[in-house]
PDB file of C-alpha atoms in Angstrom:
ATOM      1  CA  UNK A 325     -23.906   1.143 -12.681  1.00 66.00           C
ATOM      2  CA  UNK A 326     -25.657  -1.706 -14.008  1.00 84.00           C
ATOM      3  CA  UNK A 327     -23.163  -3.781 -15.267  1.00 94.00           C
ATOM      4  CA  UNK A 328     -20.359  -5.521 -12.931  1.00 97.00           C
ATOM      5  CA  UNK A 329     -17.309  -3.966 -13.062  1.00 98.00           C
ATOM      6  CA  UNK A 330     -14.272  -6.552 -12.950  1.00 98.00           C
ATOM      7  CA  UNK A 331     -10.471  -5.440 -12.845  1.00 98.00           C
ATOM      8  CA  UNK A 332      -8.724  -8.230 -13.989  1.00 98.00           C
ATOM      9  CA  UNK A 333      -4.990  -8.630 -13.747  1.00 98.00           C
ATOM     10  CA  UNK A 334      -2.875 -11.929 -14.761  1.00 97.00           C
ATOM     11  CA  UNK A 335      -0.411 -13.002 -12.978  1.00 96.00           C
ATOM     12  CA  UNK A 336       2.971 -15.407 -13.841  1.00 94.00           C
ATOM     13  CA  UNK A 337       6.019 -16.081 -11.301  1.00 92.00           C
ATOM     14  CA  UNK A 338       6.328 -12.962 -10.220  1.00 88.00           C
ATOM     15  CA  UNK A 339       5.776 -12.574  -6.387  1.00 81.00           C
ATOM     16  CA  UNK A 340       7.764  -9.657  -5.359  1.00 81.00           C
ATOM     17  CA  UNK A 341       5.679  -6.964  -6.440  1.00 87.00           C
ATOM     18  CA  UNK A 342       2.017  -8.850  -6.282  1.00 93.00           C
ATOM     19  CA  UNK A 343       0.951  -7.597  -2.924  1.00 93.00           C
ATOM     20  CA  UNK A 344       1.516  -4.075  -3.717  1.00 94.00           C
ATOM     21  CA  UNK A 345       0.041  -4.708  -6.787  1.00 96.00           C
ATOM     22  CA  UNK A 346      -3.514  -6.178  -5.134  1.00 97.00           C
ATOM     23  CA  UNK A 347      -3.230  -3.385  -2.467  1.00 96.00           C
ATOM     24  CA  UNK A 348      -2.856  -0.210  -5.197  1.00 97.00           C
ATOM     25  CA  UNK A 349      -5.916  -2.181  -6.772  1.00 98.00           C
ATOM     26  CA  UNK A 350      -8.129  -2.540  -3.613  1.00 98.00           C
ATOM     27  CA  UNK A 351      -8.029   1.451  -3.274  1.00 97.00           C
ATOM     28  CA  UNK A 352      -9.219   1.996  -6.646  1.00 98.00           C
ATOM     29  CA  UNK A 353     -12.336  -0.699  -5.723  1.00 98.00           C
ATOM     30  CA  UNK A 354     -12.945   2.217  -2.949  1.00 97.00           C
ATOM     31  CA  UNK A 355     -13.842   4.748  -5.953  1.00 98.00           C
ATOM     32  CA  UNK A 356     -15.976   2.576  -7.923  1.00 97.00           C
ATOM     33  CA  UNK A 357     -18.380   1.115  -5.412  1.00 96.00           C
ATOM     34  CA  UNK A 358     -19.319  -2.953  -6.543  1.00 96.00           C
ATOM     35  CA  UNK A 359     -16.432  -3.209  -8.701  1.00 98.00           C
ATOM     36  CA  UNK A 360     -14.069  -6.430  -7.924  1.00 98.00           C
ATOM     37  CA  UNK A 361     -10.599  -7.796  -8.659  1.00 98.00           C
ATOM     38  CA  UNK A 362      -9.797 -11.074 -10.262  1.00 98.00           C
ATOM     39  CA  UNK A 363      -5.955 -12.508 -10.116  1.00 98.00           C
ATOM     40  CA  UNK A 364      -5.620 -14.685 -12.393  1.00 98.00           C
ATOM     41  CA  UNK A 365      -2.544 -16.754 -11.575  1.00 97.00           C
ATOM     42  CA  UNK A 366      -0.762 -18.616 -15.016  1.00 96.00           C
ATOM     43  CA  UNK A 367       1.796 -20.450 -13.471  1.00 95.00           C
ATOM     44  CA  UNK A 368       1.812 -24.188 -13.716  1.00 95.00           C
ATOM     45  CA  UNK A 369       1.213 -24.575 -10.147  1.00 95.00           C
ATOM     46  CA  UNK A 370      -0.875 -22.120  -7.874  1.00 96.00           C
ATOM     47  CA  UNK A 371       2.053 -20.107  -6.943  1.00 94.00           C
ATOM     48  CA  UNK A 372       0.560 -16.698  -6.695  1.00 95.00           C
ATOM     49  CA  UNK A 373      -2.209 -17.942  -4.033  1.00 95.00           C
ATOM     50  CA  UNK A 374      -0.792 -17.315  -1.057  1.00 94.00           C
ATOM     51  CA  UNK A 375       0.742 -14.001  -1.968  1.00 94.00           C
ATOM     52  CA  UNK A 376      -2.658 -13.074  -3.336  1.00 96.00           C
ATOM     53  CA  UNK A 377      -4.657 -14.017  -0.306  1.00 95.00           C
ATOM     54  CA  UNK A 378      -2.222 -12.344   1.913  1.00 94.00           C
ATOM     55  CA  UNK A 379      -2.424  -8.791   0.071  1.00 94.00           C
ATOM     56  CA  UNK A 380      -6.283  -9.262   0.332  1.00 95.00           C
ATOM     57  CA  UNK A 381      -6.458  -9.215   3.837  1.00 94.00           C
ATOM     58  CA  UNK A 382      -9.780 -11.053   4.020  1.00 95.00           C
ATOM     59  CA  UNK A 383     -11.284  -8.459   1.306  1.00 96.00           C
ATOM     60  CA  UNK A 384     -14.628 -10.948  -0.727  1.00 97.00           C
ATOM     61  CA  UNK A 385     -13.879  -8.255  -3.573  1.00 98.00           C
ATOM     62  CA  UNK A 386     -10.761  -9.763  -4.291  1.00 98.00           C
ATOM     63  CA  UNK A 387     -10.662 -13.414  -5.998  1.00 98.00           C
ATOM     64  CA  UNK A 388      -7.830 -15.781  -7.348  1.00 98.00           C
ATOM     65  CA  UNK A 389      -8.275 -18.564  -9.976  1.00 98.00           C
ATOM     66  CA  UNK A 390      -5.722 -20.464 -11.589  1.00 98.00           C
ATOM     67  CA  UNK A 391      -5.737 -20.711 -15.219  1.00 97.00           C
ATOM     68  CA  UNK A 392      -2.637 -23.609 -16.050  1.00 96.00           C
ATOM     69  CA  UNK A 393      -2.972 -23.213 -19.769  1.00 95.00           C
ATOM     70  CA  UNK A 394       0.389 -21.684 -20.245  1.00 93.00           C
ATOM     71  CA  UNK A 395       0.285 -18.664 -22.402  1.00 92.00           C
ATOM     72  CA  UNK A 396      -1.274 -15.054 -21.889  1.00 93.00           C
ATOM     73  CA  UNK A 397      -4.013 -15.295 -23.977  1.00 95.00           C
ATOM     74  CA  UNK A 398      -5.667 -18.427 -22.006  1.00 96.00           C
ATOM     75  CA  UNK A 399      -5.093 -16.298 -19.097  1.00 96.00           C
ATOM     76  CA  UNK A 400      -6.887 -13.466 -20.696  1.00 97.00           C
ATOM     77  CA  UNK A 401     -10.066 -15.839 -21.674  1.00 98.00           C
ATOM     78  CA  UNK A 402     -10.294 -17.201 -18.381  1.00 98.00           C
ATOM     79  CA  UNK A 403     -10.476 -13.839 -17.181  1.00 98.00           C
ATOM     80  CA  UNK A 404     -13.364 -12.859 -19.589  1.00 98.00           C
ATOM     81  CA  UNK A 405     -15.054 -16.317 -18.825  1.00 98.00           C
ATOM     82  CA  UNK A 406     -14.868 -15.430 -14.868  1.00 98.00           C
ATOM     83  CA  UNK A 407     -16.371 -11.940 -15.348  1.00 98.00           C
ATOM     84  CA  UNK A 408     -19.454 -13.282 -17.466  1.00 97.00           C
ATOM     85  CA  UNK A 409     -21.349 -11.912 -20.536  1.00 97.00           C
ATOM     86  CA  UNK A 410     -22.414  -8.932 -18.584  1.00 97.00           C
ATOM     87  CA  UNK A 411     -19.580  -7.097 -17.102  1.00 98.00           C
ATOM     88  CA  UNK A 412     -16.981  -4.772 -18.161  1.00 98.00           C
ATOM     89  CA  UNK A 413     -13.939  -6.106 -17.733  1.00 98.00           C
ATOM     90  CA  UNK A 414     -10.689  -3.746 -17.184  1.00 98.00           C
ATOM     91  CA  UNK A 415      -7.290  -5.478 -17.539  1.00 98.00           C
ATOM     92  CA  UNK A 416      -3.846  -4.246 -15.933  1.00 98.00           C
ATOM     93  CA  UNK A 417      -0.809  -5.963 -15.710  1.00 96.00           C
ATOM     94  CA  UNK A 418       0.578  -7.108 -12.192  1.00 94.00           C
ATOM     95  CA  UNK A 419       3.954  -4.935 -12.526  1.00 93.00           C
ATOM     96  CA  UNK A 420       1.827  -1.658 -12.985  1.00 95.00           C
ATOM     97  CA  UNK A 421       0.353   1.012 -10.638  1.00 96.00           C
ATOM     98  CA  UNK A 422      -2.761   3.112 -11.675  1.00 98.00           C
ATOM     99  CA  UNK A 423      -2.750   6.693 -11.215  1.00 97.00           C
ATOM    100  CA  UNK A 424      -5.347   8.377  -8.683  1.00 96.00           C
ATOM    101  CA  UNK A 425      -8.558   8.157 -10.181  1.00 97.00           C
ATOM    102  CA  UNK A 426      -7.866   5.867 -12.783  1.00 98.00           C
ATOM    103  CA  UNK A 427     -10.714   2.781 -12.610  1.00 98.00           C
ATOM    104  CA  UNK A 428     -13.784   5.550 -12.720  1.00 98.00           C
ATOM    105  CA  UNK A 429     -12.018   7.553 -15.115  1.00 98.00           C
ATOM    106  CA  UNK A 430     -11.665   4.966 -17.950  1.00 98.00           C
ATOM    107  CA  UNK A 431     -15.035   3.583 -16.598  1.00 98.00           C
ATOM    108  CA  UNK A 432     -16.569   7.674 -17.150  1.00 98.00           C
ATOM    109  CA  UNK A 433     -15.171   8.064 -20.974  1.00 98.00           C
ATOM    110  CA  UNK A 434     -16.757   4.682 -21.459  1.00 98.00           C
ATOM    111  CA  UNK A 435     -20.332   5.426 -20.362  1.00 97.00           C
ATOM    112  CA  UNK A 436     -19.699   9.115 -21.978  1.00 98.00           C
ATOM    113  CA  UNK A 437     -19.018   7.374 -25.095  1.00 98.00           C
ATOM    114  CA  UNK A 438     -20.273   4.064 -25.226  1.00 97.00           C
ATOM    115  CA  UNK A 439     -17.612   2.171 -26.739  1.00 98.00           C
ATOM    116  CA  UNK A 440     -16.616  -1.299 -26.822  1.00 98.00           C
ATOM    117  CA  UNK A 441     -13.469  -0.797 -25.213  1.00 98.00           C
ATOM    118  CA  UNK A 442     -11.433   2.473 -23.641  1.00 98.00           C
ATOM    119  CA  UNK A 443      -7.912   2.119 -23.759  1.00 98.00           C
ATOM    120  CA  UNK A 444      -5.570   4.540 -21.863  1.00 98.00           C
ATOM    121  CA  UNK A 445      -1.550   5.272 -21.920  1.00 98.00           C
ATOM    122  CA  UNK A 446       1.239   3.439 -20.142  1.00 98.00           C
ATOM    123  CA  UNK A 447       3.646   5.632 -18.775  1.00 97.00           C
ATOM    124  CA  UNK A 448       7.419   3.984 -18.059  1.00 96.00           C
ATOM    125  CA  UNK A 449       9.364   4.733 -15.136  1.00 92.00           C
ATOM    126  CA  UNK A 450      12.706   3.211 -14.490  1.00 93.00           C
ATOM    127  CA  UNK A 451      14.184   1.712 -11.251  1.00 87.00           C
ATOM    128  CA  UNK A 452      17.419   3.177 -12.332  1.00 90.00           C
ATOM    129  CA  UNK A 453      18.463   5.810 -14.603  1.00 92.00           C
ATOM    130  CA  UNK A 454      18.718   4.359 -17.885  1.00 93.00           C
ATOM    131  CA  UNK A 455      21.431   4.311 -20.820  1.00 95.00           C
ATOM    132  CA  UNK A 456      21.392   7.449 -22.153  1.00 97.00           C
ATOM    133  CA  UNK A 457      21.191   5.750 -25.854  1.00 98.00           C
ATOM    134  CA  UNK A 458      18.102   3.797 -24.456  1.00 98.00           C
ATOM    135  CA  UNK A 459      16.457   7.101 -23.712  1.00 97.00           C
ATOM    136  CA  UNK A 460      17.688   8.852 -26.931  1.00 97.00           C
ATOM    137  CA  UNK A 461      16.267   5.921 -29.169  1.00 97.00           C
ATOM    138  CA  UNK A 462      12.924   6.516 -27.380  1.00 97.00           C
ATOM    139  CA  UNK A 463      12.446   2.916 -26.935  1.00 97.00           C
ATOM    140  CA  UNK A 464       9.721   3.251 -23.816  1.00 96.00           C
ATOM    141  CA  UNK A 465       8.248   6.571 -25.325  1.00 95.00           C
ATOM    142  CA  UNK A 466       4.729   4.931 -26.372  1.00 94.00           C
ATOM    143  CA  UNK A 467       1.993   6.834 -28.872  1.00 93.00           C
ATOM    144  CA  UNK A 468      -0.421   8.995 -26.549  1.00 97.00           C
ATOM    145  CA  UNK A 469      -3.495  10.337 -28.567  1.00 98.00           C
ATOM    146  CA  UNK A 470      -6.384  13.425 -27.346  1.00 98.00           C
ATOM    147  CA  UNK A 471      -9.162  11.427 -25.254  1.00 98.00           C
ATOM    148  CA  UNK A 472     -11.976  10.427 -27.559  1.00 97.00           C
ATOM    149  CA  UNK A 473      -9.901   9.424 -30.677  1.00 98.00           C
ATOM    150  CA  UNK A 474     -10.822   6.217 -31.831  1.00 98.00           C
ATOM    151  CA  UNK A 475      -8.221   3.511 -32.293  1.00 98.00           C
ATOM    152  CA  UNK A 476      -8.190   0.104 -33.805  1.00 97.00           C
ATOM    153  CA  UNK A 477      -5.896  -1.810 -31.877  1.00 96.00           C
ATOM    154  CA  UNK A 478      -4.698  -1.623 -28.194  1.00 97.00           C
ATOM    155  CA  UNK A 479      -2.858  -4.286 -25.624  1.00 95.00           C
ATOM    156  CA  UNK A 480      -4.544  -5.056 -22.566  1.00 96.00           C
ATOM    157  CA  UNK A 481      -2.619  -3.712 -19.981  1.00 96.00           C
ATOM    158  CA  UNK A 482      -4.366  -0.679 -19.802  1.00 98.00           C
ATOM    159  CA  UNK A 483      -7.699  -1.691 -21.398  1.00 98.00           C
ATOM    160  CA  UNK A 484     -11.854  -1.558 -20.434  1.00 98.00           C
ATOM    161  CA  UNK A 485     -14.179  -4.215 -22.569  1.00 98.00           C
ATOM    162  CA  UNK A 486     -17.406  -4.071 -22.208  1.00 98.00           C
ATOM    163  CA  UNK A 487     -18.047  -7.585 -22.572  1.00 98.00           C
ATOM    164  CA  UNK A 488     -22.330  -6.927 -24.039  1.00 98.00           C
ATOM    165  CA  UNK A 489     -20.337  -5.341 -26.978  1.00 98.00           C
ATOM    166  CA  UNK A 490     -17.177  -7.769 -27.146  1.00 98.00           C
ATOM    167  CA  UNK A 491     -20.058 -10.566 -27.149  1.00 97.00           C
ATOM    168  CA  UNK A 492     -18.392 -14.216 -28.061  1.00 97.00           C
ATOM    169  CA  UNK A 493     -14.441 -12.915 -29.092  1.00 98.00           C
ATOM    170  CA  UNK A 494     -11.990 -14.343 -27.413  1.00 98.00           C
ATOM    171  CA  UNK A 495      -7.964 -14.182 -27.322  1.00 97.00           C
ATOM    172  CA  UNK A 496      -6.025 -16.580 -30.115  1.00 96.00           C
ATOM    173  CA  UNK A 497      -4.660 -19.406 -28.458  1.00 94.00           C
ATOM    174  CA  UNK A 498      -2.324 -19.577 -31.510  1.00 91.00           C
ATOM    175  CA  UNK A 499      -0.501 -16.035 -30.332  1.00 90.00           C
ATOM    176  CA  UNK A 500      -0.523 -17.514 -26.571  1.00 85.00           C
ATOM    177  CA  UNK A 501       2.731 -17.704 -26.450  1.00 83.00           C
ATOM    178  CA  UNK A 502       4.346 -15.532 -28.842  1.00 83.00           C
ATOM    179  CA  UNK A 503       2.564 -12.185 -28.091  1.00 85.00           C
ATOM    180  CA  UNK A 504       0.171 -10.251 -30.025  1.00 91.00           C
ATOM    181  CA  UNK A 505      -3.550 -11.943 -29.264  1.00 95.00           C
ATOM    182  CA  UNK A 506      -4.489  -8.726 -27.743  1.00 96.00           C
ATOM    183  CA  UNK A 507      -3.334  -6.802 -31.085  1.00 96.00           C
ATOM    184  CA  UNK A 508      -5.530  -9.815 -32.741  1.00 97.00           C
ATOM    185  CA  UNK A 509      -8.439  -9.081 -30.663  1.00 98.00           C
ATOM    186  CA  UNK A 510      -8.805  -5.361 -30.350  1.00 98.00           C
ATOM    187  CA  UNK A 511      -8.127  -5.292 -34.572  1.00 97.00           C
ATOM    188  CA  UNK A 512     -11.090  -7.765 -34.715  1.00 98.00           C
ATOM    189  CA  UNK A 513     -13.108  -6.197 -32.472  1.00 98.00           C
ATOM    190  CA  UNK A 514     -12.611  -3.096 -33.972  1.00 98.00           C
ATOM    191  CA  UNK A 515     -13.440  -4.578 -37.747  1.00 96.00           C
ATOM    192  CA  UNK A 516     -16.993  -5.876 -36.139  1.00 97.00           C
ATOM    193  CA  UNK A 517     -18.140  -2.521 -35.533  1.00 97.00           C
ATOM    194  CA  UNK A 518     -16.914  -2.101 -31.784  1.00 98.00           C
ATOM    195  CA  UNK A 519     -15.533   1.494 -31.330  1.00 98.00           C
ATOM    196  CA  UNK A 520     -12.735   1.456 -28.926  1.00 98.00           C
ATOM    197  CA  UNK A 521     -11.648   4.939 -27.643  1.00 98.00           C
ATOM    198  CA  UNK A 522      -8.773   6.269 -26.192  1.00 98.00           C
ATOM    199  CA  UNK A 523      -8.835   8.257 -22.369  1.00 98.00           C
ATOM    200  CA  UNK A 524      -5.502   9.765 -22.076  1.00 98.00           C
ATOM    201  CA  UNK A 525      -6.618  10.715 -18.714  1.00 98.00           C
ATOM    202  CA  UNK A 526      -6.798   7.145 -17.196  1.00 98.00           C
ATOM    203  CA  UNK A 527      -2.954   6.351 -16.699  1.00 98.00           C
ATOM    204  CA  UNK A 528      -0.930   3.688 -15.423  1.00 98.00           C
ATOM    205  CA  UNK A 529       2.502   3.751 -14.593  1.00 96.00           C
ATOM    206  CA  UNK A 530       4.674   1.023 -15.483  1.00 94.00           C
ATOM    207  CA  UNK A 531       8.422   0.339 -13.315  1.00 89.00           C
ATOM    208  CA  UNK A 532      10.803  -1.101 -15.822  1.00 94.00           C
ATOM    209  CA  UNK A 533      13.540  -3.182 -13.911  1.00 93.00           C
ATOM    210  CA  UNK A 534      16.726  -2.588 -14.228  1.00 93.00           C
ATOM    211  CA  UNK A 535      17.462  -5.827 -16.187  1.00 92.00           C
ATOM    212  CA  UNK A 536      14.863  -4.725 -18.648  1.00 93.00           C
ATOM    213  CA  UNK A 537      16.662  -1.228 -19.207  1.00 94.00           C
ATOM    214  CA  UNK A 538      19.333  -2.857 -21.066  1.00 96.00           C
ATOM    215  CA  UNK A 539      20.436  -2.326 -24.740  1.00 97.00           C
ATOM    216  CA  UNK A 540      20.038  -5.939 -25.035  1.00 96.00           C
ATOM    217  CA  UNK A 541      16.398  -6.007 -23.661  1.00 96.00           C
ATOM    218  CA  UNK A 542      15.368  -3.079 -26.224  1.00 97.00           C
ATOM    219  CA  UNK A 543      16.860  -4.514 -29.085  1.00 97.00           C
ATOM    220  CA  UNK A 544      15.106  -7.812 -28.869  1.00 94.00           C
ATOM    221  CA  UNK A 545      11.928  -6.162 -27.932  1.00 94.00           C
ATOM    222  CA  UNK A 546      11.674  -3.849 -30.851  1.00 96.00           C
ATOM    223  CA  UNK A 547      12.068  -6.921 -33.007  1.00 95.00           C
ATOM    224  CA  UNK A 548       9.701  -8.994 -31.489  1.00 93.00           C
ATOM    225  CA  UNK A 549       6.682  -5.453 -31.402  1.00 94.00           C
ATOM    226  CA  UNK A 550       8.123  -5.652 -35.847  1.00 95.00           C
ATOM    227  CA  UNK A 551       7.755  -9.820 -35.672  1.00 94.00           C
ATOM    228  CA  UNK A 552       4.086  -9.835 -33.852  1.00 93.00           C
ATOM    229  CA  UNK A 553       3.051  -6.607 -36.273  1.00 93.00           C
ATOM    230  CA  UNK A 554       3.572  -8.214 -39.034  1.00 95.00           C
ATOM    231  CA  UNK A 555       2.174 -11.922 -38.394  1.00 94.00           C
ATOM    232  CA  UNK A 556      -0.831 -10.597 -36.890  1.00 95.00           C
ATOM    233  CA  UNK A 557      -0.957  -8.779 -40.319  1.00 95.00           C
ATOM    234  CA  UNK A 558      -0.536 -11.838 -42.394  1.00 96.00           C
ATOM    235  CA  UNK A 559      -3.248 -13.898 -40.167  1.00 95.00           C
ATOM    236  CA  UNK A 560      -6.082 -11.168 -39.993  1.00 96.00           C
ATOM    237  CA  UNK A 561      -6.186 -10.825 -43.939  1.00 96.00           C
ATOM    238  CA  UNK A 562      -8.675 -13.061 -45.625  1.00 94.00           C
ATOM    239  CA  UNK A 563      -7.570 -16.426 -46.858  1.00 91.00           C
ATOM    240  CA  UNK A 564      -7.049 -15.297 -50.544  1.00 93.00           C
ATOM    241  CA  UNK A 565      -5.494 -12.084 -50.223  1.00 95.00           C
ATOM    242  CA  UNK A 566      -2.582 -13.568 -47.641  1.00 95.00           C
ATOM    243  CA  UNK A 567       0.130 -13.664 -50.378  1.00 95.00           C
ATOM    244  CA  UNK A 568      -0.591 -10.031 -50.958  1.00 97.00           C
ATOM    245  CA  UNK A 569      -0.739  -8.960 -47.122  1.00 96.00           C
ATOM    246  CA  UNK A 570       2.317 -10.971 -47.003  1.00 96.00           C
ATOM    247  CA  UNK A 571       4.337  -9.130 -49.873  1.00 97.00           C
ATOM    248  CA  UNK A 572       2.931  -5.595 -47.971  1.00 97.00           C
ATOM    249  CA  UNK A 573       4.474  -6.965 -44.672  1.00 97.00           C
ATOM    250  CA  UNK A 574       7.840  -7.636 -46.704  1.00 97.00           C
ATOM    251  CA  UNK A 575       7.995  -4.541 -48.314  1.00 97.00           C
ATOM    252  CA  UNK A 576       7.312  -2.355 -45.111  1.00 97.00           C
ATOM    253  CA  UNK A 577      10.076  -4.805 -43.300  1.00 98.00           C
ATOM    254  CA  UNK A 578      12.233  -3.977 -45.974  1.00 98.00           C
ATOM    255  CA  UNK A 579      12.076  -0.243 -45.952  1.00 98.00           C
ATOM    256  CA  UNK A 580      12.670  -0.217 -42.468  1.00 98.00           C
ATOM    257  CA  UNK A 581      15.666  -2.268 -42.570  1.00 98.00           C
ATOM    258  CA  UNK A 582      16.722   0.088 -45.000  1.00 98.00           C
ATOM    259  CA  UNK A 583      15.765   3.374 -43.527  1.00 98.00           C
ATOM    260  CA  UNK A 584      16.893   1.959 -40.130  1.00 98.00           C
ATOM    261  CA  UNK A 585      20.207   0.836 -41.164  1.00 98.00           C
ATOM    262  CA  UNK A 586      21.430   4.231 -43.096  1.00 98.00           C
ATOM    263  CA  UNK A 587      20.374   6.307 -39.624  1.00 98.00           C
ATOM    264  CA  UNK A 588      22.455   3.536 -37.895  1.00 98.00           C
ATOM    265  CA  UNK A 589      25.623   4.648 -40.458  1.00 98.00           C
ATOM    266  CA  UNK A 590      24.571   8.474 -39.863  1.00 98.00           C
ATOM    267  CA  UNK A 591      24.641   8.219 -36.255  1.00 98.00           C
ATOM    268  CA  UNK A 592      28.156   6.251 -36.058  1.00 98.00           C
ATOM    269  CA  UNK A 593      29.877   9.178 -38.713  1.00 98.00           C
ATOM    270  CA  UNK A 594      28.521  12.489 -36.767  1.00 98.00           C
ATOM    271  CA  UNK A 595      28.675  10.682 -33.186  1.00 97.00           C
ATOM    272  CA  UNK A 596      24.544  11.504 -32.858  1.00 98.00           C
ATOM    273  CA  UNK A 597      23.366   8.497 -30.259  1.00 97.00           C
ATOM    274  CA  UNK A 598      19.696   9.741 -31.649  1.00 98.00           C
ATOM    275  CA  UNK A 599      20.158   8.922 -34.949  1.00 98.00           C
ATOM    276  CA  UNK A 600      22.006   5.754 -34.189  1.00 98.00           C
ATOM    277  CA  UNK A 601      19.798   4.323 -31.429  1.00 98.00           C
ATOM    278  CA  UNK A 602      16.516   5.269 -33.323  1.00 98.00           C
ATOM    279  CA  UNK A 603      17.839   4.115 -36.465  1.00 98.00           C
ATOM    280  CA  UNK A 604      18.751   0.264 -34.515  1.00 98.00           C
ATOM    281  CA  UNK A 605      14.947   0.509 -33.119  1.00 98.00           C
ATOM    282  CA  UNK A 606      14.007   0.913 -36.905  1.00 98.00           C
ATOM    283  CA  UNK A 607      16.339  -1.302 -38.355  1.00 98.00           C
ATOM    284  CA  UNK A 608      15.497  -4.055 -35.650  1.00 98.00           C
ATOM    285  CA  UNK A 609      11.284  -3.395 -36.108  1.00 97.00           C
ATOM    286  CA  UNK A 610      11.928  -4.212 -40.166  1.00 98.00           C
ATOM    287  CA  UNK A 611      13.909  -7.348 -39.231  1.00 97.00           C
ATOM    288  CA  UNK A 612      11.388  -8.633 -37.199  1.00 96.00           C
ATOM    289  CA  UNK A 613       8.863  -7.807 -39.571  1.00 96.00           C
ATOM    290  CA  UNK A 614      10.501  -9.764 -42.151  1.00 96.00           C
ATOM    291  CA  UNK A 615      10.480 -12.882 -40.293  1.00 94.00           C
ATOM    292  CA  UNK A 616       6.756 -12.120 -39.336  1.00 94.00           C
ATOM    293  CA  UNK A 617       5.485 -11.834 -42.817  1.00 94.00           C
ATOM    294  CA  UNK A 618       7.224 -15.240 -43.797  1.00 92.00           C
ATOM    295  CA  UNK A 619       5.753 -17.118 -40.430  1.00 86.00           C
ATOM    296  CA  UNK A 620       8.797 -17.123 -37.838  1.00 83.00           C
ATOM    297  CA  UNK A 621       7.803 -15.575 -34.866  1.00 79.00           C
ATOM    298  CA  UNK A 622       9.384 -15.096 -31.584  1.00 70.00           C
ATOM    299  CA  UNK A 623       8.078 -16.939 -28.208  1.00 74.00           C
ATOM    300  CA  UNK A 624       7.746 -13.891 -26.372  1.00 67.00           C
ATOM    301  CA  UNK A 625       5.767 -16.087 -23.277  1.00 65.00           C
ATOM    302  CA  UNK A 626       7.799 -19.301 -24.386  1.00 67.00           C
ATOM    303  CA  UNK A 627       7.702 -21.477 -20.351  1.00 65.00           C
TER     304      UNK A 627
END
């Protein structure tokens, strides 16, 4: 391979898992021979270093650089800006764990294909059983596709760039904190010309805490995934045509809040915790679409 092969993976106040997380990572740097890992720590402080330089155990392949710039998408940039013009980047997030073969998987459907980007699934597991209404409303079930569809948007934490194709794009600052630069990016990317592809076969597994598998937790998430839709919507549509991208964004809040709302009432008369948890996930994606279209938006990464 000619190109360096970086595996980038951010990094904010979360210690506990980190060394597992560079350790799972070093094995799949056995499979793809050159290929490094960058940590990119976001805290204020260097927080992550030690626990970083512990996990590597001495290993060069492994780096750490601090990015203080709160927000994700500064963290993403630095990462792109580390790995250089040249590489292809793949981004994970520090509280996942890639399946077996996973790093020359996605890096084989992109050389097969020669996209700008290869995106594969993230599968949820849960450190405890969850509510069985959390499970019924399907709220960590997440769209899989066949490999080799193309897609126009993806997040980054299962995500390959090949940064010749990517060329000068960069995260928005201005969704730093609030979520949804990646949705910006890949949507932007994908307008330019640069195909990204999905590889179903290049999995990562994601363990969702228990304080995440909360009905509380899923409601406020399926607003903010309706809030970032919809704003990243607004902002991507060409300066004269916002007021109309804005009235779409109402009108699809709208009939979700609607639709969402009467499978709320159908769930609570026949006593179906389908209809009434999917319905809420609905009802709450509309609502946060609503405020998205009209510029409130939700700090997801607010410090």
């Amino acid at each position: 391979m000619t190109q360096p092969v970086w595996v980038c993976m951010l990094t904010y106040r979360r210690p506990e898992g980190l060394a597992e997380a560079v350790g799972l990572l070093r094995v799949q740097l056995e499979l793809v021979p050159g290929a490094r890992l960058l940590v990119v720590d976001n805290d204020e402080q260097p927080t992550a270093s030690g626990a970083v330089s512990e996990a590597a155990w001495g290993d060069v392949r492994v780096r750490y650089v601090h990015e203080p710039t709160p927000g994700i998408a500064a963290a993403r940039n630095r990462a792109l800006a580390e790995a250089g013009p040249d590489a292809v980047v793949v981004f994970i997030d520090d509280d996942e764990q890639p399946s077996q073969r996973w790093l020359p998987t996605l890096l084989t459907c992109w050389q097969e294909t020669g996209a700008a980007g290869v995106v594969g699934p993230v599968v949820s597991s849960f450190a405890a059983e969850p509510d069985p209404w959390i499970t019924a409303g399907g709220f960590f079930v997440r769209l899989r596709h066949a490999t080799g569809t193309v897609v126009t948007t993806a997040a980054t934490n299962n995500l390959l760039l090949d940064m010749r194709q990517v060329g000068s794009l960069r995260f928005d600052l201005g969704f730093g904190l609030s979520g949804g630069s990646d949705t910006v990016f890949t949507r932007t990317l994908s307008a330019g010309g640069g195909r990204i592809v999905w590889c179903d076969e290049a999995a990562v597994h994601d363990l969702v805490p228990t304080d995440r598998a909360t009905r509380e937790w899923v409601r406020a998430r399926a607003s903010r995934i309706g809030n970032s839709d919809s704003r990243v919507q607004v902002y991507l549509a060409p300066r004269g045509r916002r007021p109309m991208a804005r009235l779409r964004a109402t009108v699809r809040g709208v009939v979700r809040l609607l639709g969402g709302s009467a499978r709320v009432v159908l769930g609570s008369l026949t006593g179906s915790s389908t209809h009434h948890a999917r319905g809420t996930r609905t009802m709450l994606r509309g609502l946060g679409m609503l405020r998205g279209a009209w510029g409130s938006y939700v700090t997801e990464y607010e410090r």
